[in-house]
Amino acid sequence: MTALSAHAVATPTTPAQPVPPTAMGHSHAHESAQAQVRGAAPYVDDIPETMGTLHAAPVLSHVAHGRLHGLDASAALALPGVVAVLTTADIPGDPVLAAYTHDEPILATGTVQHVGQVMALVVATDVNTARRAARLVRPHITHLPPVLHAREAHAQASYVLPPVHVARGDAATALGRAPHTLSGAFEVGGQEHFYLEGQIAYALPQEQNQWLIHSSTQHPGEIQHWVAHALGLALHQVRVECRRMGGGFGGKETQSGHLAVWAALAAQHTGRPVKMRLDRDDDFLITGKRHPFSYDYTVGFDDQGRLCGLQLTQLAHCGFSADLSGPVSDRAIFHADNAYFLQDVAISSYRCKTNTQSHTAYRGFGGPQGVIAIETILGDVARHLGLDPLAVRLANLYADEPLTQPLPSVSAHNPTPAQRNVTHYGMAVEDNILLPLIAQLADGCSYQKRKADIAAWNASSPVIQRGLALTPVKFGISFTATQFNQAGALVHVYTDGSVLVNHGGTEMGQGLHTKVAQIVASELGLPLHRVQVSASDTARVPNASATAASSGTDLNGRAAQYAARSVRANLAAFVAGLDGCGAGEVRLVCGRLPGAPADSPAVGLVVTPTTTRLFDDVVQAAYVNRIQLWSDGFYRTPKIHYDKTTLTGRPFYYFSYGAACTEVAIDTLTGESRVLAVDILHDVGHSINPALDIGQVEGAFVQGMGWLTTEELVWAAPDAERNAGALLTRAPSTYKIPAAGDVPEHFNVALWHQPNPEDNVGGSKAVGEPPFMLAISVWEAIRDAVASARAKAGLAGPVKLDAPATAERVLWAVRQ
């Protein structure tokens, strides 16, 4: 073994000087922040175009439902610069997308099923010519009656997937003996993703019938699969790369695959590179949204508001194909309890087929649609009894206490539990921090005092009414499709001591690459700047899952940690041999060399009981001695299992918790509303990067606030004179996301202090999706203000309000 040279050895026996903060567990800037501010962080459309690149544009249906008899492309082909017009006949592989339900054509074939469905592709020498030519293609369509609402589809038994029913106890019997019952129905709208970078793909032919696809995607592996399937290729012939996205929010989990397939088909047909980028209007028309939901419920409860029984029907507006509607609707069932024990419950979920865009993943993935139902029901229960809604929520929380008057379960797969700490799908809530978390938030934001102050204000205010609500969230973390709970990573240590990491996750602005770099830097004892994460690439980490389900850091961070740990073990064994100590006595730390000035930068050090060495010097010596300086890491989430047919078991590794208290004001003359104050306490375990986590909490809350207040999707009615079934709100002029002025000045976010009790990377918890549902406190606060206005006007009965709570709907709810 070649020993380290003399200059590589620091002063023996003197301890190194640690330099806090270390990489993991502290706030660091996003790895691309400076480049993004300077405009130096390239996205797909910024990649220099290869000579001969063509551009593709979609030919869209203007009919919601009809028989497609053919296309007249003569005018488009006559336009100078147009190279080709592709239809389904030009697809060399399967003409149906490689989705798990195999029910969505790549290009419309025989029928059109929504306004905006892509019927053909125009390929031209520049993007403007391609788009202009696409508008010249004339389809021949016979109109058929469209189905545009889930209730209509349900009445016709029109579904993209079979209904699912989950039951525990005996809801019908429990409702019959309940002291009080309420029934109701309401609607919750969808939501446009509105990512800043639209959908885009760039397909480049390579040698020997291989392909390189640059895609703005959350799931490079699925892009690889879909493109290979459409072109009739093996997976190893398609390579997909994504350095970053300008936002995703679930809208680039499956929907990005369409662009990649279309671009690849055009490139295969022409033999030239093809880029396809949707303009914003077309993006709105083509791509799916958050699933709108319709609800019907009957609930039984006692004098304290504790639920005795619940029958809940969820109608998911799925669009014309299944896409991810199955798992989205399943998660809506899983989260129909939110933070509350449901003793005798029956939930029916219908996945309704409508002639609209095929709706898809969106932050929360069905969780918000489940949570809002139970929070709405509890709000109704509290107002019916004249109780504080927070008291009713506290009465229904999961708790380690025995059941009262249990009924035998009507489901043999889902027995009635002995205590109030088991979900309606059979998973024990083992790490319940809901009560202390809510209590800390309520005390910190002076909930009771503000409640009294608002009541006094409302009594004296003739026009403006205020509302206050504190709502919790319990959100399960893991993919419900168990096979996706795995990840791989590569860690390469180069001979100068710098580190390159590649993993299967994708960066969409959430800071995943930053957190993974922090994890690897901490594992190797390096300053963060010595670790870099490269673009997601199917040629490096194969078969990677989508970056979704809030599990990006849990999966990929752990895999990268394992890879780094393997390299660390190699270096420790090497140095232990030099110093005659055990490998366990070798530490890799970030610090300063003994005797170094206090203001000198931190460096990576390798410390044994006798010697402190520079990490860089150890790496060089290890290379000379032929020690492996790279490794792969693989991680699979433990403990999870469940029965897909009964939706029972343990689908989640752990739960994330949080609570938000929101104060709003409404104008009873116009229906306008404003969020006045927000206080949040959220559980992220031991935060890997508090600044990034707080940013995720803030962003998720504001996005959820938009879903429930201003972001209204409107489709033209079936009897509209023109464009029946067309999405009318398809631009910033008509579709309103929250702006800076909508964020209240009082917006406090704090993180819960305890680590994740499960063995997760760094003791952390997921943060991407759970805070989204904290915005349901805005919805409940608005309903609280509406109830006050109605009571003041002498109007009886429950608050009837659909989401989003636009000014028109609020005004209607106040006056009806």
Short mmCIF file of C-alpha atoms in Angstrom, two decimals, residues 15-423:
data_model
loop_
_atom_site.label_atom_id
_atom_site.label_comp_id
_atom_site.label_asym_id
_atom_site.label_seq_id
_atom_site.Cartn_x
_atom_site.Cartn_y
_atom_site.Cartn_z
CA PRO A 15 -8.09 17.73 17.05
CA ALA A 16 -9.62 19.36 13.99
CA GLN A 17 -11.66 22.50 14.45
CA PRO A 18 -15.30 21.77 13.52
CA VAL A 19 -17.03 24.58 11.64
CA PRO A 20 -20.76 24.87 12.24
CA PRO A 21 -23.08 24.87 10.48
CA THR A 22 -22.60 21.52 8.75
CA ALA A 23 -24.35 20.89 5.47
CA MET A 24 -27.41 18.94 6.64
CA GLY A 25 -29.88 20.46 9.09
CA HIS A 26 -29.15 24.09 8.27
CA SER A 27 -30.42 26.65 5.79
CA HIS A 28 -28.49 26.89 2.53
CA ALA A 29 -29.43 28.68 -0.67
CA HIS A 30 -31.01 26.69 -3.49
CA GLU A 31 -28.25 25.21 -5.64
CA SER A 32 -29.46 27.11 -8.73
CA ALA A 33 -30.58 30.32 -7.03
CA GLN A 34 -27.76 32.55 -8.22
CA ALA A 35 -27.85 31.15 -11.76
CA GLN A 36 -31.62 31.63 -11.92
CA VAL A 37 -31.38 35.24 -10.74
CA ARG A 38 -28.75 35.91 -13.42
CA GLY A 39 -30.76 34.16 -16.12
CA ALA A 40 -27.97 31.60 -16.42
CA ALA A 41 -29.93 28.47 -15.45
CA PRO A 42 -30.97 26.85 -18.75
CA TYR A 43 -34.30 25.15 -19.28
CA VAL A 44 -35.23 22.91 -22.21
CA ASP A 45 -36.11 25.82 -24.49
CA ASP A 46 -32.69 27.38 -23.74
CA ILE A 47 -30.73 24.39 -25.03
CA PRO A 48 -28.95 25.46 -28.25
CA GLU A 49 -30.82 23.95 -31.17
CA THR A 50 -29.01 21.45 -33.36
CA MET A 51 -28.74 22.45 -37.01
CA GLY A 52 -31.80 21.32 -38.92
CA THR A 53 -34.14 21.39 -35.93
CA LEU A 54 -37.82 21.43 -36.82
CA HIS A 55 -40.77 22.52 -34.70
CA ALA A 56 -44.08 20.76 -34.10
CA ALA A 57 -47.48 22.19 -33.26
CA PRO A 58 -50.73 20.39 -32.37
CA VAL A 59 -53.94 20.33 -34.38
CA LEU A 60 -56.70 20.61 -31.79
CA SER A 61 -60.31 19.50 -31.74
CA HIS A 62 -62.85 22.29 -31.30
CA VAL A 63 -65.56 19.73 -30.55
CA ALA A 64 -66.07 18.17 -27.11
CA HIS A 65 -67.40 14.87 -28.45
CA GLY A 66 -67.80 13.61 -31.98
CA ARG A 67 -66.90 11.12 -34.68
CA LEU A 68 -63.72 12.05 -36.53
CA HIS A 69 -64.09 11.14 -40.20
CA GLY A 70 -60.84 12.65 -41.45
CA LEU A 71 -58.60 15.69 -41.74
CA ASP A 72 -58.00 18.02 -44.68
CA ALA A 73 -54.39 19.15 -44.37
CA SER A 74 -53.97 20.55 -47.89
CA ALA A 75 -53.94 24.20 -46.86
CA ALA A 76 -51.42 23.52 -44.12
CA LEU A 77 -49.10 21.56 -46.42
CA ALA A 78 -49.22 24.38 -48.97
CA LEU A 79 -47.84 26.87 -46.45
CA PRO A 80 -44.12 27.59 -47.07
CA GLY A 81 -41.96 26.01 -44.38
CA VAL A 82 -44.33 23.16 -43.55
CA VAL A 83 -42.53 19.82 -43.75
CA ALA A 84 -45.20 17.30 -42.74
CA VAL A 85 -48.58 16.71 -41.12
CA LEU A 86 -48.68 13.58 -38.98
CA THR A 87 -51.78 11.59 -38.03
CA THR A 88 -52.30 8.34 -36.15
CA ALA A 89 -51.42 6.45 -39.34
CA ASP A 90 -47.84 7.70 -39.02
CA ILE A 91 -47.20 6.09 -35.62
CA PRO A 92 -44.77 3.15 -36.05
CA GLY A 93 -45.51 1.58 -32.64
CA ASP A 94 -48.64 1.32 -30.54
CA PRO A 95 -51.04 4.21 -31.34
CA VAL A 96 -52.19 4.21 -27.69
CA LEU A 97 -50.06 5.77 -24.97
CA ALA A 98 -48.25 3.36 -22.67
CA ALA A 99 -50.27 4.43 -19.64
CA TYR A 100 -51.19 1.71 -17.17
CA THR A 101 -54.84 1.72 -18.28
CA HIS A 102 -53.95 1.80 -22.01
CA ASP A 103 -56.99 3.96 -22.80
CA GLU A 104 -55.65 7.19 -24.30
CA PRO A 105 -54.73 7.47 -27.99
CA ILE A 106 -51.54 9.33 -28.92
CA LEU A 107 -53.54 11.18 -31.57
CA ALA A 108 -57.33 11.13 -31.85
CA THR A 109 -58.53 8.09 -33.76
CA GLY A 110 -62.14 7.65 -34.85
CA THR A 111 -63.56 9.95 -32.20
CA VAL A 112 -62.70 13.21 -30.48
CA GLN A 113 -63.44 13.33 -26.77
CA HIS A 114 -62.71 16.86 -25.59
CA VAL A 115 -62.08 20.36 -26.87
CA GLY A 116 -58.33 20.54 -27.18
CA GLN A 117 -57.68 16.88 -27.95
CA VAL A 118 -54.73 16.58 -30.32
CA MET A 119 -55.77 15.10 -33.66
CA ALA A 120 -52.57 15.63 -35.66
CA LEU A 121 -49.15 17.28 -35.61
CA VAL A 122 -47.82 19.89 -38.01
CA VAL A 123 -44.03 19.97 -38.45
CA ALA A 124 -42.38 23.07 -39.88
CA THR A 125 -39.08 24.89 -40.03
CA ASP A 126 -40.05 27.38 -37.33
CA VAL A 127 -42.52 27.42 -34.48
CA ASN A 128 -44.72 30.24 -35.76
CA THR A 129 -45.20 28.57 -39.14
CA ALA A 130 -46.06 25.27 -37.44
CA ARG A 131 -48.69 26.94 -35.24
CA ARG A 132 -50.15 28.93 -38.11
CA ALA A 133 -50.37 25.82 -40.29
CA ALA A 134 -52.01 23.81 -37.48
CA ARG A 135 -54.93 26.24 -37.55
CA LEU A 136 -55.37 25.60 -41.29
CA VAL A 137 -56.06 21.87 -40.89
CA ARG A 138 -59.78 21.19 -41.29
CA PRO A 139 -61.31 18.21 -39.44
CA HIS A 140 -64.50 16.48 -40.53
CA ILE A 141 -66.43 15.72 -37.32
CA THR A 142 -69.99 14.63 -36.60
CA HIS A 143 -71.08 16.05 -33.25
CA LEU A 144 -72.15 13.76 -30.42
CA PRO A 145 -73.67 14.82 -27.08
CA PRO A 146 -70.91 15.64 -24.57
CA VAL A 147 -70.95 14.74 -20.87
CA LEU A 148 -69.40 17.63 -18.97
CA HIS A 149 -70.14 16.99 -15.30
CA ALA A 150 -69.46 14.07 -12.99
CA ARG A 151 -73.04 13.99 -11.71
CA GLU A 152 -74.28 13.54 -15.27
CA ALA A 153 -71.68 10.84 -15.89
CA HIS A 154 -72.60 9.09 -12.62
CA ALA A 155 -76.28 9.08 -13.61
CA GLN A 156 -75.26 7.33 -16.85
CA ALA A 157 -72.82 4.96 -15.03
CA SER A 158 -70.06 6.37 -17.26
CA TYR A 159 -66.71 5.69 -15.56
CA VAL A 160 -63.06 5.51 -16.62
CA LEU A 161 -62.45 2.90 -13.89
CA PRO A 162 -64.75 0.78 -11.71
CA PRO A 163 -66.16 2.34 -8.52
CA VAL A 164 -64.43 1.65 -5.20
CA HIS A 165 -66.15 1.22 -1.84
CA VAL A 166 -64.46 1.25 1.57
CA ALA A 167 -66.40 0.56 4.76
CA ARG A 168 -65.73 -0.02 8.43
CA GLY A 169 -68.22 -0.67 11.18
CA ASP A 170 -71.85 -0.21 10.22
CA ALA A 171 -72.52 3.33 9.01
CA ALA A 172 -76.22 2.80 8.31
CA THR A 173 -76.95 1.47 11.80
CA ALA A 174 -74.78 4.16 13.41
CA LEU A 175 -76.64 6.90 11.57
CA GLY A 176 -79.96 5.44 12.65
CA ARG A 177 -79.10 5.68 16.32
CA ALA A 178 -77.17 9.00 16.19
CA PRO A 179 -78.60 11.87 18.30
CA HIS A 180 -78.20 14.26 15.33
CA THR A 181 -77.82 13.86 11.57
CA LEU A 182 -77.07 16.20 8.70
CA SER A 183 -77.03 15.67 4.96
CA GLY A 184 -75.45 17.84 2.33
CA ALA A 185 -73.86 18.15 -1.08
CA PHE A 186 -71.21 20.45 -2.47
CA GLU A 187 -68.75 20.87 -5.33
CA VAL A 188 -65.01 21.54 -5.30
CA GLY A 189 -63.38 22.75 -8.50
CA GLY A 190 -60.18 21.72 -10.17
CA GLN A 191 -56.99 23.73 -10.56
CA GLU A 192 -54.65 24.58 -13.41
CA HIS A 193 -50.98 23.84 -12.66
CA PHE A 194 -49.82 27.14 -14.16
CA TYR A 195 -46.14 26.16 -14.07
CA LEU A 196 -44.04 29.09 -15.29
CA GLU A 197 -42.27 26.90 -17.85
CA GLY A 198 -44.87 25.34 -20.11
CA GLN A 199 -44.85 21.80 -21.47
CA ILE A 200 -41.91 21.19 -23.79
CA ALA A 201 -39.81 18.39 -25.28
CA TYR A 202 -36.86 18.27 -27.68
CA ALA A 203 -36.23 14.98 -29.51
CA LEU A 204 -32.86 14.37 -31.15
CA PRO A 205 -32.09 11.32 -33.31
CA GLN A 206 -28.81 9.66 -32.36
CA GLU A 207 -26.69 7.00 -34.02
CA GLN A 208 -27.98 3.48 -34.68
CA ASN A 209 -31.65 4.34 -34.08
CA GLN A 210 -31.07 5.71 -30.61
CA TRP A 211 -32.80 8.78 -29.23
CA LEU A 212 -32.06 11.60 -26.82
CA ILE A 213 -35.10 13.35 -25.37
CA HIS A 214 -34.80 16.58 -23.41
CA SER A 215 -38.03 16.86 -21.45
CA SER A 216 -39.41 19.12 -18.78
CA THR A 217 -40.69 16.18 -16.77
CA GLN A 218 -41.12 14.86 -13.27
CA HIS A 219 -40.72 11.31 -14.55
CA PRO A 220 -37.90 10.72 -17.06
CA GLY A 221 -38.35 6.94 -16.78
CA GLU A 222 -41.94 7.16 -17.94
CA ILE A 223 -40.96 9.43 -20.83
CA GLN A 224 -38.44 6.76 -21.85
CA HIS A 225 -41.12 4.08 -21.64
CA TRP A 226 -43.75 6.06 -23.57
CA VAL A 227 -41.41 7.14 -26.36
CA ALA A 228 -40.00 3.64 -26.83
CA HIS A 229 -43.53 2.22 -26.90
CA ALA A 230 -44.70 4.71 -29.53
CA LEU A 231 -41.65 4.24 -31.75
CA GLY A 232 -41.54 0.46 -31.36
CA LEU A 233 -38.13 0.51 -29.67
CA ALA A 234 -36.45 -1.12 -26.70
CA LEU A 235 -36.01 1.07 -23.65
CA HIS A 236 -32.23 1.11 -23.95
CA GLN A 237 -32.56 2.94 -27.27
CA VAL A 238 -34.15 5.97 -25.61
CA ARG A 239 -32.32 8.28 -23.21
CA VAL A 240 -34.18 11.04 -21.36
CA GLU A 241 -32.53 13.96 -19.60
CA CYS A 242 -33.93 16.75 -17.41
CA ARG A 243 -31.71 19.26 -15.61
CA ARG A 244 -34.55 21.31 -14.16
CA MET A 245 -38.17 22.31 -14.65
CA GLY A 246 -39.73 25.70 -14.25
CA GLY A 247 -42.40 24.23 -11.99
CA GLY A 248 -44.33 21.00 -12.16
CA PHE A 249 -46.83 20.55 -9.29
CA GLY A 250 -47.84 17.15 -10.70
CA GLY A 251 -48.65 18.51 -14.14
CA LYS A 252 -45.44 17.07 -15.55
CA GLU A 253 -45.76 13.60 -14.05
CA THR A 254 -47.67 12.02 -16.95
CA GLN A 255 -48.71 14.98 -19.09
CA SER A 256 -45.14 15.74 -20.14
CA GLY A 257 -45.10 12.34 -21.79
CA HIS A 258 -47.49 13.50 -24.50
CA LEU A 259 -45.09 16.23 -25.65
CA ALA A 260 -42.15 13.87 -25.67
CA VAL A 261 -44.01 11.26 -27.71
CA TRP A 262 -45.28 13.83 -30.19
CA ALA A 263 -41.83 15.37 -30.66
CA ALA A 264 -40.23 11.93 -31.02
CA LEU A 265 -42.81 10.84 -33.61
CA ALA A 266 -42.15 13.96 -35.66
CA ALA A 267 -38.40 13.48 -35.37
CA GLN A 268 -38.66 9.83 -36.38
CA HIS A 269 -40.87 10.72 -39.36
CA THR A 270 -38.61 13.50 -40.64
CA GLY A 271 -35.24 12.16 -39.53
CA ARG A 272 -34.43 15.53 -37.96
CA PRO A 273 -34.46 16.94 -34.44
CA VAL A 274 -37.87 18.28 -33.41
CA LYS A 275 -38.82 20.61 -30.60
CA MET A 276 -42.38 20.95 -29.40
CA ARG A 277 -43.41 23.70 -27.00
CA LEU A 278 -47.03 24.51 -26.22
CA ASP A 279 -48.14 28.10 -25.94
CA ARG A 280 -50.10 28.88 -22.79
CA ASP A 281 -53.58 28.75 -24.38
CA ASP A 282 -52.93 25.34 -25.92
CA ASP A 283 -51.34 24.12 -22.68
CA PHE A 284 -54.56 24.99 -20.85
CA LEU A 285 -56.72 23.25 -23.47
CA ILE A 286 -54.65 20.07 -23.83
CA THR A 287 -53.40 19.20 -20.37
CA GLY A 288 -55.34 17.88 -17.39
CA LYS A 289 -55.94 19.71 -14.12
CA ARG A 290 -56.51 18.89 -10.49
CA HIS A 291 -59.58 16.68 -10.39
CA PRO A 292 -62.79 18.53 -9.55
CA PHE A 293 -64.90 16.56 -7.06
CA SER A 294 -68.60 16.39 -6.20
CA TYR A 295 -69.70 15.21 -2.76
CA ASP A 296 -72.83 13.88 -1.06
CA TYR A 297 -72.82 13.05 2.62
CA THR A 298 -74.92 12.06 5.58
CA VAL A 299 -73.28 12.37 8.98
CA GLY A 300 -74.41 11.42 12.47
CA PHE A 301 -73.03 13.02 15.65
CA ASP A 302 -73.62 13.54 19.35
CA ASP A 303 -74.16 16.72 21.38
CA GLN A 304 -70.41 17.43 21.53
CA GLY A 305 -70.03 17.04 17.77
CA ARG A 306 -68.24 13.70 17.93
CA LEU A 307 -69.06 11.73 14.79
CA CYS A 308 -71.13 8.57 15.18
CA GLY A 309 -71.43 7.56 11.54
CA LEU A 310 -70.66 8.83 8.06
CA GLN A 311 -71.78 7.95 4.56
CA LEU A 312 -69.71 9.83 1.98
CA THR A 313 -69.90 9.72 -1.80
CA GLN A 314 -67.02 11.14 -3.84
CA LEU A 315 -67.51 11.76 -7.56
CA ALA A 316 -64.19 12.43 -9.27
CA HIS A 317 -64.37 14.38 -12.55
CA CYS A 318 -61.75 12.36 -14.43
CA GLY A 319 -62.02 13.57 -18.00
CA PHE A 320 -62.04 11.31 -21.02
CA SER A 321 -59.35 8.80 -19.92
CA ALA A 322 -58.07 7.40 -16.66
CA ASP A 323 -54.56 8.92 -16.57
CA LEU A 324 -53.85 8.89 -12.79
CA SER A 325 -57.49 9.10 -11.71
CA GLY A 326 -57.34 5.69 -10.03
CA PRO A 327 -54.60 6.47 -7.49
CA VAL A 328 -55.78 10.08 -7.13
CA SER A 329 -59.26 8.87 -6.18
CA ASP A 330 -57.78 6.19 -3.91
CA ARG A 331 -55.81 8.84 -2.01
CA ALA A 332 -58.96 10.93 -1.69
CA ILE A 333 -60.46 7.91 0.10
CA PHE A 334 -57.37 7.48 2.27
CA HIS A 335 -57.53 11.13 3.34
CA ALA A 336 -61.27 11.35 3.86
CA ASP A 337 -60.49 11.15 7.59
CA ASN A 338 -57.81 13.86 7.62
CA ALA A 339 -56.98 14.04 11.35
CA TYR A 340 -60.13 12.40 12.67
CA PHE A 341 -61.23 8.94 13.73
CA LEU A 342 -64.16 7.61 11.69
CA GLN A 343 -65.73 4.76 13.63
CA ASP A 344 -68.62 3.69 11.41
CA VAL A 345 -68.01 4.87 7.88
CA ALA A 346 -68.90 3.98 4.30
CA ILE A 347 -67.13 5.76 1.45
CA SER A 348 -68.07 5.30 -2.20
CA SER A 349 -65.74 6.61 -4.89
CA TYR A 350 -66.84 6.96 -8.52
CA ARG A 351 -64.28 7.77 -11.22
CA CYS A 352 -66.50 9.58 -13.71
CA LYS A 353 -65.82 9.85 -17.42
CA THR A 354 -66.46 13.29 -18.90
CA ASN A 355 -65.69 14.97 -22.22
CA THR A 356 -62.97 17.22 -20.86
CA GLN A 357 -59.21 17.10 -20.57
CA SER A 358 -58.01 13.98 -18.78
CA HIS A 359 -57.32 15.22 -15.27
CA THR A 360 -54.09 14.26 -13.61
CA ALA A 361 -51.75 14.57 -10.65
CA TYR A 362 -51.62 17.82 -8.73
CA ARG A 363 -49.90 18.70 -5.47
CA GLY A 364 -51.63 16.57 -2.84
CA PHE A 365 -52.73 13.97 -5.41
CA GLY A 366 -56.32 13.56 -4.21
CA GLY A 367 -55.44 14.25 -0.58
CA PRO A 368 -56.87 17.78 -0.64
CA GLN A 369 -60.11 16.51 -2.17
CA GLY A 370 -60.41 14.02 0.69
CA VAL A 371 -59.47 16.45 3.46
CA ILE A 372 -61.78 19.27 2.39
CA ALA A 373 -64.81 16.99 2.59
CA ILE A 374 -64.36 16.06 6.26
CA GLU A 375 -63.39 19.62 7.22
CA THR A 376 -66.52 20.94 5.53
CA ILE A 377 -68.64 18.34 7.31
CA LEU A 378 -67.15 19.18 10.73
CA GLY A 379 -67.73 22.88 10.10
CA ASP A 380 -71.36 22.14 9.33
CA VAL A 381 -71.69 19.98 12.45
CA ALA A 382 -70.23 22.73 14.66
CA ARG A 383 -72.59 25.40 13.31
CA HIS A 384 -75.58 23.07 13.63
CA LEU A 385 -74.78 22.59 17.34
CA GLY A 386 -73.70 26.18 17.96
CA LEU A 387 -70.22 25.02 19.02
CA ASP A 388 -66.75 26.36 18.32
CA PRO A 389 -65.56 24.43 15.22
CA LEU A 390 -62.15 23.93 16.86
CA ALA A 391 -63.82 22.19 19.82
CA VAL A 392 -65.61 19.84 17.41
CA ARG A 393 -62.36 19.12 15.61
CA LEU A 394 -60.56 18.38 18.86
CA ALA A 395 -63.38 16.04 19.92
CA ASN A 396 -62.86 13.95 16.79
CA LEU A 397 -59.04 13.74 16.71
CA TYR A 398 -57.32 10.39 16.62
CA ALA A 399 -56.47 9.35 20.17
CA ASP A 400 -55.26 6.35 22.13
CA GLU A 401 -58.58 5.73 23.84
CA PRO A 402 -61.09 2.86 23.62
CA LEU A 403 -64.16 2.93 21.43
CA THR A 404 -67.62 3.50 22.84
CA GLN A 405 -70.47 1.31 21.61
CA PRO A 406 -68.54 -0.39 18.77
CA LEU A 407 -70.60 -2.01 16.03
CA PRO A 408 -69.55 -5.15 14.14
CA SER A 409 -67.98 -4.19 10.84
CA VAL A 410 -69.90 -4.86 7.65
CA SER A 411 -66.52 -5.53 5.99
CA ALA A 412 -64.66 -8.73 6.79
CA HIS A 413 -61.47 -7.11 5.44
CA ASN A 414 -61.69 -4.09 7.72
CA PRO A 415 -62.68 -4.99 11.29
CA THR A 416 -63.68 -2.39 13.87
CA PRO A 417 -60.57 -1.53 15.93
CA ALA A 418 -60.37 -1.53 19.73
CA GLN A 419 -59.17 2.09 19.98
CA ARG A 420 -59.62 5.43 18.23
CA ASN A 421 -56.15 5.32 16.68
CA VAL A 422 -56.69 3.26 13.52
CA THR A 423 -57.63 4.74 10.16
#
